[in-house]
Tab-separated table of C-alpha atoms in Angstrom:
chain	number	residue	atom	x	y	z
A	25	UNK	CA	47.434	-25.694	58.368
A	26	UNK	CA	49.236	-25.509	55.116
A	27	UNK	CA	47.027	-28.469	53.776
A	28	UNK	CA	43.545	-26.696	55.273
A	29	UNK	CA	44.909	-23.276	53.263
A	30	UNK	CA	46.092	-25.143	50.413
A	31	UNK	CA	42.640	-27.036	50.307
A	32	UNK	CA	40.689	-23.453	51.009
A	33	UNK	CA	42.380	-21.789	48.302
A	34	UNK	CA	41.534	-24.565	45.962
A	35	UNK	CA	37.777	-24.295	46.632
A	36	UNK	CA	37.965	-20.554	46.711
A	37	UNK	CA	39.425	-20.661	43.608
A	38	UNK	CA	37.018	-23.478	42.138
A	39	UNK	CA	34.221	-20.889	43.847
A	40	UNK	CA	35.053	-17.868	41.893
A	41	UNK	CA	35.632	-19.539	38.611
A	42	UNK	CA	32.335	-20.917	39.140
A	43	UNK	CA	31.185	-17.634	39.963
A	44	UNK	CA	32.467	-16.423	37.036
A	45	UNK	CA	30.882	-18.374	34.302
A	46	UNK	CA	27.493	-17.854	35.979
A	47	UNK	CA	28.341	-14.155	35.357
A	48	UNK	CA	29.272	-14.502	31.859
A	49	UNK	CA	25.940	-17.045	31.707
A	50	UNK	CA	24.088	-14.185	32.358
A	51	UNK	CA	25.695	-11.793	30.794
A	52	UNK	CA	24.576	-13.750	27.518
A	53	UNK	CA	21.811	-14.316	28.564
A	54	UNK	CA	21.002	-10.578	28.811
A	55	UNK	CA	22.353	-10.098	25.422
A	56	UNK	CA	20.141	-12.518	23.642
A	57	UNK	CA	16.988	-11.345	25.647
A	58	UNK	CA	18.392	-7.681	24.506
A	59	UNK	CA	18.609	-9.375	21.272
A	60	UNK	CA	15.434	-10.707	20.802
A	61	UNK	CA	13.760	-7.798	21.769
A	62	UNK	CA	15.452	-5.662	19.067
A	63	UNK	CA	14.745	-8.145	16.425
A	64	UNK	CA	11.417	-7.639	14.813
A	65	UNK	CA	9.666	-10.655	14.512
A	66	UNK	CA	7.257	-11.226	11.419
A	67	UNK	CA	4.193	-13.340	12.276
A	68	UNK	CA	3.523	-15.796	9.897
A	69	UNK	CA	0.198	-17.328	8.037
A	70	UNK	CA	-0.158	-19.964	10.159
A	71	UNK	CA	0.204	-18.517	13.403
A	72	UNK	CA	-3.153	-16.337	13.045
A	73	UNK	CA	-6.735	-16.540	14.077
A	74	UNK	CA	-8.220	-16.607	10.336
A	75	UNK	CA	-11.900	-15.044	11.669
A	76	UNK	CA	-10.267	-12.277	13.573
A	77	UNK	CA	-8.155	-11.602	10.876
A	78	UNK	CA	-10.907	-11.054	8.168
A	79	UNK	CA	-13.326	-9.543	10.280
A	80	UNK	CA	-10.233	-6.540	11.845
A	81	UNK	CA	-9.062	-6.618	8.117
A	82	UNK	CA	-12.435	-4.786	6.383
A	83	UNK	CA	-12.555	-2.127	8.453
A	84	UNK	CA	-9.028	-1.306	8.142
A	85	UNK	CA	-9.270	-1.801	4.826
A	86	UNK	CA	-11.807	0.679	4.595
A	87	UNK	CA	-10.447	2.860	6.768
A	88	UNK	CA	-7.074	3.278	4.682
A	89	UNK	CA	-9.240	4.029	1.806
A	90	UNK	CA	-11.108	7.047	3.232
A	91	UNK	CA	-7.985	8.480	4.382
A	92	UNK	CA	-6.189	8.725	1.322
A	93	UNK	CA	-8.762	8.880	-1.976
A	94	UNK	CA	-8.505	12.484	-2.126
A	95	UNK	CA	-4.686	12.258	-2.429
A	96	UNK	CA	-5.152	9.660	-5.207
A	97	UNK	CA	-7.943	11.565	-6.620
A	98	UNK	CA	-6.041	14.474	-7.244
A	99	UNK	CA	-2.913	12.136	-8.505
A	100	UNK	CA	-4.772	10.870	-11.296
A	101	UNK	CA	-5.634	14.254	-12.208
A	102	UNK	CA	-2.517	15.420	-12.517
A	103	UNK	CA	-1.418	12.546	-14.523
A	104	UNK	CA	-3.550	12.892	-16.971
A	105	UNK	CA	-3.259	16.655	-17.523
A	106	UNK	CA	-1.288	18.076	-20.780
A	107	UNK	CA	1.464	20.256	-18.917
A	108	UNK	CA	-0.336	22.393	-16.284
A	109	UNK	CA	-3.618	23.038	-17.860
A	110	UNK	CA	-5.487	23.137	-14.810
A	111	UNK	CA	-3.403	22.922	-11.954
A	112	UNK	CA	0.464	23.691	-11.259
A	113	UNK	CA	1.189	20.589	-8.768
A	114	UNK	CA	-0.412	19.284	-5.852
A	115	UNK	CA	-1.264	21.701	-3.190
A	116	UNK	CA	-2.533	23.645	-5.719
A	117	UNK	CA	-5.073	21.249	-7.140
A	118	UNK	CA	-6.260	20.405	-3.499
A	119	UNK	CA	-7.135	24.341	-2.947
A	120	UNK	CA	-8.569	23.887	-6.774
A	121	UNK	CA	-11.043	21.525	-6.491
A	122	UNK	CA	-12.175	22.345	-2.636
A	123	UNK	CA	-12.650	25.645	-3.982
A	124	UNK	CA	-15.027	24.554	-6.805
A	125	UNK	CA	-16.305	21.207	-6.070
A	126	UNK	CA	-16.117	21.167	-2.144
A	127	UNK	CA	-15.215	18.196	-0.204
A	128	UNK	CA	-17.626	15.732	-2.153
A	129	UNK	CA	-15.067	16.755	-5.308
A	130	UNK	CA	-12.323	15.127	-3.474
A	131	UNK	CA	-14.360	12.169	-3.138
A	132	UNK	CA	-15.804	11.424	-6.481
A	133	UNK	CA	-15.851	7.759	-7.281
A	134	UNK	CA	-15.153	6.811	-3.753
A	135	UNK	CA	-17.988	4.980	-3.476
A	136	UNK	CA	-17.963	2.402	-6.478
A	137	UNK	CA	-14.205	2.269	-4.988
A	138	UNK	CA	-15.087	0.881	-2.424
A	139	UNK	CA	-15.548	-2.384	-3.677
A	140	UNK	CA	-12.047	-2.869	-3.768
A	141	UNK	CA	-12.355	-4.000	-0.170
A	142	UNK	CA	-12.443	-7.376	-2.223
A	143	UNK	CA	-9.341	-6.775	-4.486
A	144	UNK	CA	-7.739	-5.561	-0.470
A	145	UNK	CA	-8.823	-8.987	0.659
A	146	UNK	CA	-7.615	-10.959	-1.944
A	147	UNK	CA	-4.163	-9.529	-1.935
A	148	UNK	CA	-3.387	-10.080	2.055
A	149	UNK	CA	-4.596	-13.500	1.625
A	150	UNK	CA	-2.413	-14.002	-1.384
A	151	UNK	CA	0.366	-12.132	0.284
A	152	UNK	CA	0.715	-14.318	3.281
A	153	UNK	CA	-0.217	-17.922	1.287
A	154	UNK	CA	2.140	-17.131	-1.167
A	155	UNK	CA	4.916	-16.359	1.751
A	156	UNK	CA	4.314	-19.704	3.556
A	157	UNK	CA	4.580	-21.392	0.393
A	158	UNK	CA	7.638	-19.925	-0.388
A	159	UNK	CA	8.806	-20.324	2.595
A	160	UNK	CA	9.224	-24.033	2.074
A	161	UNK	CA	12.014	-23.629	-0.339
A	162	UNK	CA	13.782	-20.605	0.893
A	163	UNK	CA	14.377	-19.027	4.502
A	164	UNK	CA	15.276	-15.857	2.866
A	165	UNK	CA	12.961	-13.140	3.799
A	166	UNK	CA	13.499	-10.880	0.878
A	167	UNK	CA	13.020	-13.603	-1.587
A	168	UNK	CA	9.838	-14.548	-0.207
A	169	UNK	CA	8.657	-10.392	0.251
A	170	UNK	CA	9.106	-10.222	-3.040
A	171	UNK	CA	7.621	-13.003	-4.441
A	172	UNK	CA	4.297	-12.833	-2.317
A	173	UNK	CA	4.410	-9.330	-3.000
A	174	UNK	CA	4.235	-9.763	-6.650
A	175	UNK	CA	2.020	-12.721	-6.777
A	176	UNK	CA	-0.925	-10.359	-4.349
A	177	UNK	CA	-0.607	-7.481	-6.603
A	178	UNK	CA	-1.183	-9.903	-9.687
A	179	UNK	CA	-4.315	-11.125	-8.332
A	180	UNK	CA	-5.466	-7.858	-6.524
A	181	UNK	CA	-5.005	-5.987	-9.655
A	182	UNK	CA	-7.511	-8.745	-11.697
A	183	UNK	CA	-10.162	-7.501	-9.043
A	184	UNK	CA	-8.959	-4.046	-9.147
A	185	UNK	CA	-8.773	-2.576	-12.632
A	186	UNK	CA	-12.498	-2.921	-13.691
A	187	UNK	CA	-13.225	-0.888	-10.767
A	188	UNK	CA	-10.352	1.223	-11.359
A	189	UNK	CA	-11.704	1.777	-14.848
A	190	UNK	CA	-14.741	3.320	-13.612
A	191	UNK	CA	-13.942	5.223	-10.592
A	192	UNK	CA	-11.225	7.356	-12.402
A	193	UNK	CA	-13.565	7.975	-15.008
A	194	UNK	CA	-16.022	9.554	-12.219
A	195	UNK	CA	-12.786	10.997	-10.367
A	196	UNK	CA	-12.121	12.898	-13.706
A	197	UNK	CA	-15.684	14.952	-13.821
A	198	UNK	CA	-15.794	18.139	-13.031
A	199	UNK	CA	-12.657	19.906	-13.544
A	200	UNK	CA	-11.063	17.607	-15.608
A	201	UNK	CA	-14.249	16.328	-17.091
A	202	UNK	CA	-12.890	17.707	-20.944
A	203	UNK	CA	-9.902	15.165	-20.719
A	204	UNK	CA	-11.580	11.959	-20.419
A	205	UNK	CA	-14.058	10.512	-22.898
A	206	UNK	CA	-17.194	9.959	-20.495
A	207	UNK	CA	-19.316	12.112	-18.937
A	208	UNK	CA	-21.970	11.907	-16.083
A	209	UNK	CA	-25.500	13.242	-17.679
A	210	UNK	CA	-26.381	16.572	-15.128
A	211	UNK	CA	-29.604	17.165	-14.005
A	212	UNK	CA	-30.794	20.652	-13.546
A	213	UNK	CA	-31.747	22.021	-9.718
A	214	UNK	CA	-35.104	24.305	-10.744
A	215	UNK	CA	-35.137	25.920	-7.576
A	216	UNK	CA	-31.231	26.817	-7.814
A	217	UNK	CA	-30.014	26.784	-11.704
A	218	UNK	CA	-27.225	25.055	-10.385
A	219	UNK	CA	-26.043	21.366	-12.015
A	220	UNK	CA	-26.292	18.530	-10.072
A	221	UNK	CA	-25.318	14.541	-10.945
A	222	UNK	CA	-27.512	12.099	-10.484
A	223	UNK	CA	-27.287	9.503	-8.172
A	224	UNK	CA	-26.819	7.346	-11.073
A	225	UNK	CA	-23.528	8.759	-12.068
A	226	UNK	CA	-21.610	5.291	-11.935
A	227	UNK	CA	-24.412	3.553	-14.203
A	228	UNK	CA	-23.991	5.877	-16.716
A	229	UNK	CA	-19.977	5.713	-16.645
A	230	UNK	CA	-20.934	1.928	-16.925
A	231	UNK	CA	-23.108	2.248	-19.642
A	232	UNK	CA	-20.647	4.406	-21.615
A	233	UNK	CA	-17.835	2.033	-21.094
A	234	UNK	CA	-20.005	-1.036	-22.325
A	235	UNK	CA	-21.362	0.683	-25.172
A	236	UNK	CA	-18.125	2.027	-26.941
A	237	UNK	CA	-15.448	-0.472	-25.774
A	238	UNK	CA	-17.438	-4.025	-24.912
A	239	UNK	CA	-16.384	-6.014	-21.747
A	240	UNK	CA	-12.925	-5.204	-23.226
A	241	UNK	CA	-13.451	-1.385	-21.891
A	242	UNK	CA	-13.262	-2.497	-18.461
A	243	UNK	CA	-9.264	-3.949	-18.563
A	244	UNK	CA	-8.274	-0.876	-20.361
A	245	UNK	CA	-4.897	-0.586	-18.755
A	246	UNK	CA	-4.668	-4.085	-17.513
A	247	UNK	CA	-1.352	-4.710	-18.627
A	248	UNK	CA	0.052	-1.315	-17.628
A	249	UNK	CA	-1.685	-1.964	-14.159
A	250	UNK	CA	0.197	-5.196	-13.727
A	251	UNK	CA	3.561	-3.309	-14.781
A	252	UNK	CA	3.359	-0.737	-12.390
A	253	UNK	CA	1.964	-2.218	-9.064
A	254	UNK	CA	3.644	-5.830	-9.087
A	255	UNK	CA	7.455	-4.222	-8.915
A	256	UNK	CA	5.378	-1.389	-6.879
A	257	UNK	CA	4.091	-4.609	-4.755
A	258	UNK	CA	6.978	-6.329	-5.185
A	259	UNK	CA	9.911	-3.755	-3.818
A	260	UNK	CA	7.586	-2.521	-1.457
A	261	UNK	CA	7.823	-5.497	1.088
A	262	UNK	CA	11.512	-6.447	0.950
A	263	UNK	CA	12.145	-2.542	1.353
A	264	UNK	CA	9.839	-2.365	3.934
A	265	UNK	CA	11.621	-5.159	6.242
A	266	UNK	CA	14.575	-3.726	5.229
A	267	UNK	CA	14.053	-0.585	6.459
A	268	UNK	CA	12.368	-1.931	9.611
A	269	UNK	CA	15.434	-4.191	10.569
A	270	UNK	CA	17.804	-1.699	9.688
A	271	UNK	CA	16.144	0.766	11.931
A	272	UNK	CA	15.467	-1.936	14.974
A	273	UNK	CA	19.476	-1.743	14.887
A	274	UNK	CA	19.519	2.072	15.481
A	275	UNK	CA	16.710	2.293	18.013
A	276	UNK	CA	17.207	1.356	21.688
A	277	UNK	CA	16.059	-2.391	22.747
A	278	UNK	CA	12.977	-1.456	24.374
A	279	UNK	CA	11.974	0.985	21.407
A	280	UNK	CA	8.331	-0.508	21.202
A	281	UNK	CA	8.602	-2.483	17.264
A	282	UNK	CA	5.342	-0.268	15.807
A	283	UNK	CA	7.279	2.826	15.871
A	284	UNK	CA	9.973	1.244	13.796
A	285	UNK	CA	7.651	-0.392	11.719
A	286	UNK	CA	5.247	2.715	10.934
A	287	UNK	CA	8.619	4.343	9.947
A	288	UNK	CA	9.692	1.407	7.629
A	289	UNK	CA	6.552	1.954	6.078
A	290	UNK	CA	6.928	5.058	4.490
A	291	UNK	CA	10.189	4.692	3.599
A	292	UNK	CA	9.524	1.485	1.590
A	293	UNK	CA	6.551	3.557	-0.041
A	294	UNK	CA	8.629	6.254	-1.101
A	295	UNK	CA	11.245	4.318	-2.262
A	296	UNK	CA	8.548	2.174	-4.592
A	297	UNK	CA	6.730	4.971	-5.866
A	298	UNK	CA	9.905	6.588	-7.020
A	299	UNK	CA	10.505	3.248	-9.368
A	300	UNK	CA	7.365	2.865	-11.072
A	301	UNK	CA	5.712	5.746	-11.041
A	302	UNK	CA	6.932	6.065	-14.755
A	303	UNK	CA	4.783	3.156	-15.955
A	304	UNK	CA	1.885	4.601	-13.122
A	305	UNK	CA	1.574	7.727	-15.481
A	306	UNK	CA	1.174	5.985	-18.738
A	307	UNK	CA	-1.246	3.835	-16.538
A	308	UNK	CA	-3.402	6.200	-15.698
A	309	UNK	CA	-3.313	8.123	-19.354
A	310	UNK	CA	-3.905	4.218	-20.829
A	311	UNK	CA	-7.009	3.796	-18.270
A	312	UNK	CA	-8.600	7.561	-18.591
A	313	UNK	CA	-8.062	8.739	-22.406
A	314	UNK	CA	-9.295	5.434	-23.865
A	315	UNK	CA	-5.927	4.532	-25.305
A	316	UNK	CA	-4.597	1.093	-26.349
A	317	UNK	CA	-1.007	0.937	-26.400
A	318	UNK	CA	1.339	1.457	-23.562
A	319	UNK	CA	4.248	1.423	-25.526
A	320	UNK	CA	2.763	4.270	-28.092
A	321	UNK	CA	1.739	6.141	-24.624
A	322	UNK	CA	4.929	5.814	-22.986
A	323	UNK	CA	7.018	6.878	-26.217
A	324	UNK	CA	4.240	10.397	-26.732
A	325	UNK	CA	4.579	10.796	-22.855
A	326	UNK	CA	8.342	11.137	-23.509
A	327	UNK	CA	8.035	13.022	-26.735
A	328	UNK	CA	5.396	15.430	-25.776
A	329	UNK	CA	6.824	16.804	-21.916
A	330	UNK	CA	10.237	14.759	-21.741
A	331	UNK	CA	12.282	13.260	-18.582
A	332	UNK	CA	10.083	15.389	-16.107
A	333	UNK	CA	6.695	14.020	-17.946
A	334	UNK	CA	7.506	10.729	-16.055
A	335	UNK	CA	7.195	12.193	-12.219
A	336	UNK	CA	3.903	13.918	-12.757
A	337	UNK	CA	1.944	13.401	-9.596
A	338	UNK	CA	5.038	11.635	-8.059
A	339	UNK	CA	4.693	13.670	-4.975
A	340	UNK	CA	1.278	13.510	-4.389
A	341	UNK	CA	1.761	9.817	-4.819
A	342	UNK	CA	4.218	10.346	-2.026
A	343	UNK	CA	2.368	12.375	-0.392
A	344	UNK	CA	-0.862	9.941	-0.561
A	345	UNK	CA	1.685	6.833	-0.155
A	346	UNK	CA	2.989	8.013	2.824
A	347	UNK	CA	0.058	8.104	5.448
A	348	UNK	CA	-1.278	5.209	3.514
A	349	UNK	CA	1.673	3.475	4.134
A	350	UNK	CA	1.925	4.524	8.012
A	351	UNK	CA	-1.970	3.501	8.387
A	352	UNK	CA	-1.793	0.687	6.561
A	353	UNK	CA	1.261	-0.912	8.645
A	354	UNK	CA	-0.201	0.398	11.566
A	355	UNK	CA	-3.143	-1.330	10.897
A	356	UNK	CA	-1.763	-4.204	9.596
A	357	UNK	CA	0.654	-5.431	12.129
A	358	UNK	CA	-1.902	-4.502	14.646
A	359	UNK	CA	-4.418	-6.583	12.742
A	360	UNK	CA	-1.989	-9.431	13.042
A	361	UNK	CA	-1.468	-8.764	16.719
A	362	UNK	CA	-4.860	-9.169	17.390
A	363	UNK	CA	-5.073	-11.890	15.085
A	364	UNK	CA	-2.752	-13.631	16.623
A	365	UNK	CA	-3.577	-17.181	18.103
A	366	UNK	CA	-3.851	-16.992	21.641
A	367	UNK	CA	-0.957	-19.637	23.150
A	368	UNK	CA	1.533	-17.216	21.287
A	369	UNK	CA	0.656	-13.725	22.253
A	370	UNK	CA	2.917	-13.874	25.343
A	371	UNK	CA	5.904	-15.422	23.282
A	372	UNK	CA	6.230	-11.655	20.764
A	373	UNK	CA	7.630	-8.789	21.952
A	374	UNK	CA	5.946	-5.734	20.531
């Protein structure tokens, strides 16, 4: 009897130990399944469909770029103001313009703008080579943000400025049509006495350019360009996964990873646009008043309205940056969801 308790006890005792570390198995295994859904995972280059990825990325592209032109319209004109000639921030230049150009003076220059749905292309591709590349030599994820993220805005910005050149020019008519060296020719309504520009408008801002400043005209700014959205470009991603790991910590497990993401987003923006929008106002003087030297800019930009001259339009930059930044995530990661090749859409948790 002693022997057949003995002999029970030792195999109920084998039994619960057992028992045991199938608990703590699980309980593990929870944890890392717990785990893994907290973590955001970043898809890579090489894990997308290419053709759904171009063909998703125009039209969000585009879509970003209606959304928030206004907000970078009226940006650039507060830049470039001396003081508060014409309007005292940004709510008050919205009402401004509405009131006296209507909605199609929020949107001046939007549509020679648009071409830089080829600048928008060129950077994500950049972006995301540049990353796997990088990859190869480092498995930090802030090293290789920030290095694709400087390397896209390099080559985006070689698209970009040309068109830049002439859209603020056309951005700048009307209101703000005495601080900027071209000028659309009007053309008078008989019927109406009232002025309006030709459908021609962007040749003649073309013309003007050529004629006065050569091929040259058209990379007015260039350099100030490159200082101001490379760090932009280039603290903007590392920020941005830094704020969206950072909240994935705070939020529950099953907090769906867009959410965190669309929140990262802004964040990241703000944070960016706080560095360099400095070198963004002497940008935008550089680009719009025909000038040559950043330094000489920056220096009478400090002289001329001091500390304070250096956040003008810093909050409609926010302000722009902000639901650009939430679209643009939005519509990026979703881009890469849907992008994403098809033997590894069951393997992310979104």
């Amino acid at each position: 009897m002693a022997g057949k308790i003995t002999q029970s006890t030792g195999l109920g005792d084998t039994g619960l130990a057992g028992g045991g570390r199938d608990s703590d198995d699980g309980q593990l295994g929870e944890r890392g399944r717990m785990q893994q859904k907290r973590n955001i995972q970043i898809i890579e280059w090489e894990d997308l469909d290419k053709r759904k990825f171009y063909s998703f990325g125009v039209f969000m592209t585009m879509t970003i770029r209606a959304t928030v032109y206004p907000a970078t319209l009226i940006r650039t004109r507060l830049q470039v103001q001396r003081g508060k000639s014409m309007y005292n921030g940004t709510l008050d230049a919205f009402v401004k313009i509405l009131r006296t150009e209507g909605v199609r003076g929020l949107y001046r220059g939007f549509m020679v703008n648009t071409f830089t749905l080829i600048s928008g292309q060129g950077y994500i591709t950049t972006y995301e080579l540049v990353r796997k590349y990088v990859s190869r030599y480092s498995t930090n994820n802030t090293v290789k943000s920030l290095v694709a993220g400087g390397s896209a805005s390099l080559v985006a910005q070689s698209i970009t400025v040309p068109i830049d050149v002439v859209s603020q020019q056309l951005m700048m008519q009307g209101q703000g049509e005495h601080l900027t060296r071209f000028k659309v020719k009007p053309k008078m309504m008989v019927a109406t006495g009232k002025h309006r520009v030709t459908f021609g408008q962007t040749r003649d801002i073309i013309v003007q350019i050529f004629a006065a400043d050569g091929l040259r005209g058209f990379y007015r700014g260039y350099v100030a360009s490159l200082l101001t959205y490379i760090p932009n470009s280039a603290v903007w991603w590392p920020f941005y996964h830094f704020y969206a790991e950072q909240l994935s910590k705070l939020a529950p497990s099953e907090c769906p990873h867009l959410i965190l993401q669309a929140m990262a987003g802004p964040l990241a923006a703000a944070t960016a646009s706080t560095v360099t929008n400095p070198m963004d106002v002497v940008r935008a003087r550089v680009q719009v008043e025909g000038r040559t030297s950043v330094i000489e800019t920056f220096k009478q930009l400090l002289a001329e309205e001091g500390f304070w001259g250096m956040t003008k339009g810093l909050s409609a930059r926010i302000i722009s940056s902000t639901p650009t930044a939430i679209v643009m995530v939005v519509g990026y990661e979703t881009l890469k969801k849907l992008s994403l090749r098809p033997e590894l859409v069951d393997s992310r948790h979104w």
